[in-house]
Tab-separated table of C-alpha atoms and ligand atoms in Angstrom:
chain	number	residue	atom	x	y	z
A	29	MET	CA	-33.549	144.935	-70.591
A	30	SER	CA	-30.922	145.620	-73.277
A	31	ASP	CA	-27.947	147.793	-72.572
A	32	LYS	CA	-29.258	150.351	-75.020
A	33	ASN	CA	-32.528	150.552	-73.061
A	34	GLU	CA	-30.517	150.853	-69.993
A	35	THR	CA	-28.510	153.653	-71.367
A	36	THR	CA	-31.517	155.526	-72.585
A	37	LEU	CA	-33.227	155.363	-69.314
A	38	CYS	CA	-30.225	156.269	-67.152
A	39	ARG	CA	-29.313	159.142	-69.253
A	40	THR	CA	-32.892	160.587	-68.639
A	41	LEU	CA	-32.794	160.049	-64.925
A	42	ILE	CA	-29.581	162.275	-64.621
A	43	ASP	CA	-29.011	165.827	-66.039
A	44	HIS	CA	-27.054	164.206	-68.941
A	45	GLN	CA	-26.283	167.484	-70.571
A	46	ARG	CA	-24.398	168.801	-67.540
A	47	TYR	CA	-23.115	165.299	-66.404
A	48	PRO	CA	-22.324	163.215	-69.596
A	49	ILE	CA	-20.967	160.660	-67.242
A	50	ASP	CA	-20.835	157.689	-69.809
A	51	ASN	CA	-18.898	159.736	-72.380
A	52	LEU	CA	-15.453	159.134	-70.990
A	53	GLU	CA	-13.861	161.565	-73.542
A	54	HIS	CA	-16.331	164.402	-72.980
A	55	PRO	CA	-14.597	167.619	-71.650
A	56	GLU	CA	-17.411	168.317	-69.280
A	57	ARG	CA	-17.015	165.053	-67.589
A	58	ARG	CA	-13.286	165.613	-67.294
A	59	ARG	CA	-14.057	169.064	-65.874
A	60	VAL	CA	-16.672	167.818	-63.251
A	61	ILE	CA	-14.271	165.053	-62.100
A	62	GLU	CA	-11.435	167.636	-61.714
A	63	LYS	CA	-13.615	169.930	-59.757
A	64	CYS	CA	-14.766	166.914	-57.669
A	65	ARG	CA	-11.304	165.789	-56.804
A	66	LYS	CA	-10.260	169.258	-55.721
A	67	ALA	CA	-13.245	169.713	-53.437
A	68	LEU	CA	-12.562	166.268	-51.879
A	69	ALA	CA	-8.909	167.006	-51.525
A	70	GLY	CA	-9.812	170.419	-49.863
A	71	ASP	CA	-12.358	169.615	-47.212
A	72	GLY	CA	-13.660	166.139	-47.993
A	73	CYS	CA	-16.892	167.173	-49.526
A	74	ALA	CA	-18.105	167.584	-53.170
A	75	VAL	CA	-21.595	168.381	-54.223
A	76	LEU	CA	-22.815	167.982	-57.924
A	77	ASN	CA	-25.818	170.158	-58.000
A	78	GLY	CA	-28.817	169.025	-59.975
A	79	PHE	CA	-27.263	165.611	-60.902
A	80	ILE	CA	-30.500	163.952	-60.977
A	81	SER	CA	-32.977	165.513	-63.691
A	82	PRO	CA	-36.442	166.662	-62.636
A	83	TYR	CA	-37.780	163.703	-64.420
A	84	GLY	CA	-35.430	161.234	-62.576
A	85	LEU	CA	-36.391	163.036	-59.282
A	86	GLU	CA	-39.976	162.476	-60.050
A	87	ARG	CA	-39.676	158.857	-60.717
A	88	LEU	CA	-37.222	158.098	-57.717
A	89	LEU	CA	-39.488	159.997	-55.380
A	90	THR	CA	-42.623	158.012	-56.509
A	91	GLU	CA	-40.798	154.899	-55.986
A	92	VAL	CA	-39.496	155.939	-52.644
A	93	GLU	CA	-42.891	157.297	-51.373
A	94	GLU	CA	-44.598	154.008	-52.318
A	95	ARG	CA	-42.013	152.095	-50.238
A	96	LYS	CA	-41.692	154.385	-47.363
A	97	PRO	CA	-44.182	152.605	-45.116
A	98	LEU	CA	-41.673	149.566	-45.284
A	99	ALA	CA	-38.960	151.672	-43.689
A	100	TYR	CA	-37.441	149.770	-40.603
A	101	PHE	CA	-36.626	152.059	-37.660
A	102	SER	CA	-34.004	150.681	-35.356
A	103	LYS	CA	-34.441	151.627	-31.754
A	104	SER	CA	-33.391	155.160	-30.994
A	105	LYS	CA	-29.861	154.856	-29.706
A	106	LYS	CA	-27.345	157.086	-28.066
A	107	THR	CA	-23.720	156.812	-29.417
A	108	ASN	CA	-20.556	158.756	-29.114
A	109	VAL	CA	-18.844	160.118	-32.215
A	110	TYR	CA	-16.692	156.994	-32.506
A	111	PHE	CA	-19.609	154.532	-32.146
A	112	SER	CA	-17.506	153.039	-29.399
A	113	SER	CA	-18.473	151.914	-25.808
A	114	ASP	CA	-17.943	154.165	-22.744
A	115	ASP	CA	-14.680	154.264	-20.994
A	116	PRO	CA	-15.200	155.231	-17.230
A	117	SER	CA	-11.423	155.726	-16.695
A	118	LEU	CA	-11.537	158.852	-18.897
A	119	PRO	CA	-12.788	162.346	-17.557
A	120	PRO	CA	-16.528	162.872	-17.803
A	121	ASP	CA	-16.177	165.581	-20.519
A	122	HIS	CA	-13.835	163.443	-22.856
A	123	PRO	CA	-15.714	162.998	-26.302
A	124	GLN	CA	-15.596	159.274	-25.957
A	125	ARG	CA	-17.763	159.672	-22.821
A	126	ILE	CA	-20.307	161.972	-24.564
A	127	PHE	CA	-23.397	159.999	-25.907
A	128	LEU	CA	-25.867	161.669	-28.297
A	129	GLU	CA	-29.152	160.771	-29.888
A	130	ARG	CA	-29.250	158.886	-33.374
A	131	THR	CA	-32.360	157.974	-35.034
A	132	ASN	CA	-32.325	155.708	-38.117
A	133	GLY	CA	-34.990	154.606	-40.547
A	134	PHE	CA	-34.280	152.884	-43.691
A	135	VAL	CA	-36.024	151.491	-46.716
A	136	THR	CA	-33.700	148.544	-47.717
A	137	SER	CA	-32.514	147.475	-51.078
A	138	ASP	CA	-34.535	144.260	-51.162
A	139	HIS	CA	-37.714	146.438	-51.473
A	140	PHE	CA	-36.314	147.886	-54.772
A	141	ASP	CA	-36.897	145.205	-57.596
A	142	ASP	CA	-34.897	145.095	-60.827
A	143	ASN	CA	-37.513	147.231	-62.583
A	144	THR	CA	-37.114	150.205	-60.352
A	145	ALA	CA	-35.325	153.447	-61.671
A	146	ALA	CA	-33.317	153.606	-58.475
A	147	ARG	CA	-31.947	150.155	-58.944
A	148	ARG	CA	-31.262	150.496	-62.568
A	149	LEU	CA	-29.344	153.712	-61.883
A	150	TYR	CA	-27.320	152.142	-59.108
A	151	TYR	CA	-26.449	149.101	-61.439
A	152	TRP	CA	-25.561	151.321	-64.448
A	153	PRO	CA	-21.832	150.693	-64.951
A	154	PRO	CA	-21.088	154.242	-66.135
A	155	LEU	CA	-22.265	155.572	-62.721
A	156	THR	CA	-19.860	153.275	-60.772
A	157	ARG	CA	-17.024	154.252	-63.252
A	158	PHE	CA	-17.893	157.990	-62.753
A	159	ILE	CA	-17.882	157.722	-58.917
A	160	ALA	CA	-14.665	155.933	-58.944
A	161	ASP	CA	-13.044	158.692	-61.216
A	162	CYS	CA	-14.419	161.449	-58.862
A	163	LEU	CA	-12.845	159.661	-55.896
A	164	GLY	CA	-9.637	158.977	-57.672
A	165	LYS	CA	-10.054	155.179	-57.315
A	166	GLU	CA	-8.777	152.778	-59.964
A	167	THR	CA	-11.834	150.517	-59.723
A	168	LEU	CA	-14.973	150.415	-57.652
A	169	TYR	CA	-17.494	147.669	-57.402
A	170	ILE	CA	-21.192	147.563	-56.455
A	171	TYR	CA	-21.448	146.803	-52.702
A	172	ASP	CA	-22.712	143.116	-52.860
A	173	ASP	CA	-24.908	143.420	-49.607
A	174	PRO	CA	-28.498	142.414	-50.681
A	175	VAL	CA	-29.916	144.388	-47.755
A	176	SER	CA	-28.038	147.584	-47.497
A	177	ASN	CA	-26.288	148.342	-50.872
A	178	MET	CA	-28.809	150.905	-51.913
A	179	ILE	CA	-31.001	152.370	-49.291
A	180	VAL	CA	-33.136	155.315	-48.535
A	181	ASN	CA	-32.689	157.086	-45.223
A	182	VAL	CA	-35.958	158.238	-43.988
A	183	SER	CA	-35.769	161.052	-41.445
A	184	LYS	CA	-39.136	161.779	-39.891
A	185	SER	CA	-40.062	164.769	-37.849
A	186	GLY	CA	-38.125	164.847	-34.682
A	187	ASN	CA	-35.392	162.418	-35.995
A	188	CYS	CA	-31.733	163.357	-36.007
A	189	PHE	CA	-28.211	161.769	-36.646
A	190	ASN	CA	-25.997	163.378	-34.239
A	191	TRP	CA	-22.187	164.173	-34.651
A	192	HIS	CA	-20.027	161.341	-35.739
A	193	PHE	CA	-17.080	160.223	-37.683
A	194	ASP	CA	-17.728	157.444	-40.403
A	195	THR	CA	-16.062	154.145	-40.238
A	196	ASN	CA	-16.148	153.883	-44.057
A	197	GLU	CA	-13.982	156.120	-46.188
A	198	PHE	CA	-16.585	157.714	-48.535
A	199	THR	CA	-20.367	158.080	-48.812
A	200	ILE	CA	-22.373	158.651	-51.929
A	201	THR	CA	-25.862	160.190	-51.445
A	202	MET	CA	-28.480	161.888	-53.356
A	203	LEU	CA	-30.990	164.130	-51.603
A	204	LEU	CA	-34.557	163.306	-52.971
A	205	LYS	CA	-36.583	165.399	-50.501
A	206	PRO	CA	-35.284	167.823	-47.864
A	207	ALA	CA	-37.007	168.680	-44.555
A	208	THR	CA	-39.237	171.784	-44.621
A	209	SER	CA	-37.221	172.862	-41.467
A	210	GLY	CA	-34.060	171.451	-40.051
A	211	GLY	CA	-32.543	168.333	-41.243
A	212	HIS	CA	-29.322	170.137	-42.294
A	213	PHE	CA	-26.147	168.186	-43.176
A	214	GLU	CA	-23.318	169.946	-41.174
A	215	TYR	CA	-19.545	169.038	-41.145
A	216	VAL	CA	-16.322	170.273	-39.456
A	217	PRO	CA	-13.799	169.663	-42.090
A	218	ASN	CA	-10.573	167.653	-41.376
A	219	LEU	CA	-11.169	167.778	-37.581
A	220	ARG	CA	-9.044	164.893	-36.968
A	221	SER	CA	-6.217	162.991	-38.819
A	222	ALA	CA	-4.902	159.437	-39.044
A	223	GLU	CA	-2.145	160.624	-36.556
A	224	ASP	CA	-4.217	162.940	-34.333
A	225	GLU	CA	-7.624	162.439	-32.698
A	226	ASN	CA	-7.804	166.172	-31.688
A	227	TYR	CA	-10.010	165.322	-28.717
A	228	ASP	CA	-10.024	169.046	-27.551
A	229	ALA	CA	-11.440	170.243	-30.695
A	230	VAL	CA	-13.887	167.525	-31.100
A	231	SER	CA	-14.937	168.391	-27.469
A	232	CYS	CA	-15.371	171.980	-28.355
A	233	VAL	CA	-17.921	171.100	-31.226
A	234	LEU	CA	-19.824	168.863	-28.908
A	235	LYS	CA	-20.141	171.640	-26.391
A	236	GLY	CA	-21.695	173.856	-29.154
A	237	ASP	CA	-18.690	175.636	-30.686
A	238	ASP	CA	-19.825	176.158	-34.355
A	239	THR	CA	-17.127	178.453	-35.588
A	240	LYS	CA	-15.661	175.784	-37.915
A	241	THR	CA	-18.940	174.095	-38.786
A	242	VAL	CA	-20.051	174.160	-42.471
A	243	ARG	CA	-23.708	173.804	-43.243
A	244	LEU	CA	-24.552	172.398	-46.655
A	245	ASP	CA	-27.343	173.805	-48.445
A	246	LEU	CA	-28.450	170.736	-50.420
A	247	ASN	CA	-31.306	170.710	-52.854
A	248	PRO	CA	-33.284	167.772	-54.247
A	249	GLY	CA	-31.289	166.035	-56.957
A	250	ASP	CA	-27.973	167.028	-55.664
A	251	LEU	CA	-25.355	164.251	-55.628
A	252	GLN	CA	-23.053	164.473	-52.552
A	253	LEU	CA	-19.720	162.658	-52.332
A	254	PHE	CA	-18.243	162.744	-48.618
A	255	LEU	CA	-15.091	161.578	-46.836
A	256	GLY	CA	-16.359	161.252	-43.336
A	257	ARG	CA	-13.356	159.518	-41.727
A	258	PHE	CA	-11.780	162.786	-40.508
A	259	SER	CA	-14.525	165.322	-40.823
A	260	LEU	CA	-16.942	165.340	-37.747
A	261	HIS	CA	-20.475	165.596	-39.158
A	262	ARG	CA	-24.213	165.354	-38.335
A	263	VAL	CA	-27.783	165.754	-39.731
A	264	THR	CA	-29.503	168.116	-37.462
A	265	GLU	CA	-33.066	167.366	-36.144
A	266	ASN	CA	-35.833	167.401	-38.596
A	267	THR	CA	-38.015	170.183	-37.143
A	268	GLY	CA	-40.404	170.227	-40.017
A	269	ASP	CA	-43.562	168.146	-40.333
A	270	THR	CA	-42.596	166.012	-43.493
A	271	ASP	CA	-40.058	163.229	-43.920
A	272	ARG	CA	-36.498	163.911	-45.252
A	273	LEU	CA	-35.558	161.325	-47.885
A	274	LEU	CA	-31.990	160.455	-48.858
A	275	LEU	CA	-30.942	157.987	-51.309
A	276	ILE	CA	-27.685	156.224	-50.359
A	277	MET	CA	-25.582	154.202	-52.873
A	278	SER	CA	-22.633	152.051	-51.620
A	279	PHE	CA	-19.496	151.023	-53.589
A	280	ALA	CA	-16.743	148.797	-52.563
A	281	GLU	CA	-13.128	148.636	-53.472
A	282	ARG	CA	-13.237	144.824	-53.647
A	283	PRO	CA	-15.876	142.647	-55.282
A	284	GLY	CA	-18.144	140.407	-53.179
A	285	MET	CA	-18.188	142.662	-50.041
A	286	ILE	CA	-21.149	142.267	-47.699
A	287	GLY	CA	-21.940	143.486	-44.190
A	288	SER	CA	-21.574	141.574	-40.838
A	289	GLN	CA	-24.649	139.788	-39.822
A	290	HIS	CA	-24.756	141.568	-36.455
A	291	ARG	CA	-24.572	145.070	-37.859
A	292	ILE	CA	-27.009	144.378	-40.676
A	293	GLN	CA	-29.537	143.051	-38.130
A	294	GLU	CA	-29.096	145.800	-35.814
A	295	LEU	CA	-29.474	148.580	-38.541
A	296	TYR	CA	-31.901	147.070	-40.843
A	297	GLY	CA	-33.861	144.408	-38.735
A	298	LYS	CA	-33.292	141.535	-40.959
A	299	VAL	CA	-30.446	139.370	-42.586
A	300	THR	CA	-30.397	137.041	-45.543
A	301	ASP	CA	-28.920	133.689	-46.048
A	302	ALA	CA	-25.985	135.212	-47.702
A	303	HIS	CA	-25.150	137.072	-44.487
A	304	ILE	CA	-25.487	133.860	-42.415
A	305	ALA	CA	-23.250	132.047	-44.812
A	306	ALA	CA	-20.644	134.708	-44.852
A	307	GLU	CA	-20.699	134.699	-41.012
A	308	ARG	CA	-20.371	130.851	-40.882
A	309	ASN	CA	-17.344	131.123	-43.280
A	310	ARG	CA	-15.734	133.989	-41.348
A	311	ILE	CA	-15.988	132.124	-38.093
A	312	ARG	CA	-14.700	128.814	-39.760
A	313	ASN	CA	-11.781	130.736	-41.328
A	314	ASP	CA	-10.264	132.096	-38.242
A	315	GLY	CA	-11.833	129.936	-35.571
A	316	LEU	CA	-12.807	133.097	-33.589
A	317	MET	CA	-16.175	134.555	-32.792
A	318	ASP	CA	-15.253	138.169	-33.643
B	403	FE2	FE1	-21.791	159.539	-41.371
């Protein structure tokens, strides 16, 4: 596929008039980036409404619906907001000791071949450049993980992803299909900082205090950039009877990054030779097992 064809396709997958992301000098591109940076600096969340065009949405949804039966659901798990283990020396109501339900289903990137619109949009260099500019990063790279770099989160009726902080700095998602009821993205902006865990406030949210909780009203085709290190967030239970579908694209600040064998296996039920080789190199490099 030539670059020209790639450009033609990708421009039709997004609302190119509103988001001329491949035209670096376009004033509208600059305006969107500025707005995005302001929102991220404010509360760590930016939404670009209608980023995917109606045509793009239809194509992406068709591809995802076809592959949905291939989704891998890891065993439903209970985790605390830090994804850490229990510490019995702490009081029972400490946030580290509160474990909540998390259900995960993913269609992994290896199910999307090079001809799929989802993959071609993900690998389109102007998209990576645009995301980097929105985040204020000098350079970003495609995440090199062959299983998890571009995945679809499938949230079935009854599924939820409870309160947590992310371990990664930013998350880039595109909602393809919302739940007919429930399945809301909610967050509490800047609840902790690098200096202060703010346990009391985290505890209040876990006990049901929603005074500082923001609920996002996301629509199909919206692009969301989210900084989840400091803002507690969740996706509420899907109480409808259809699946909620979310496309997740990952980018890295260094080239050649892939996930750890253990984590990829746990979340996606498979690893590739690349994961096994990387793990061997890692163990050999420092002589330790973890
Ligand atoms: Fe998260």
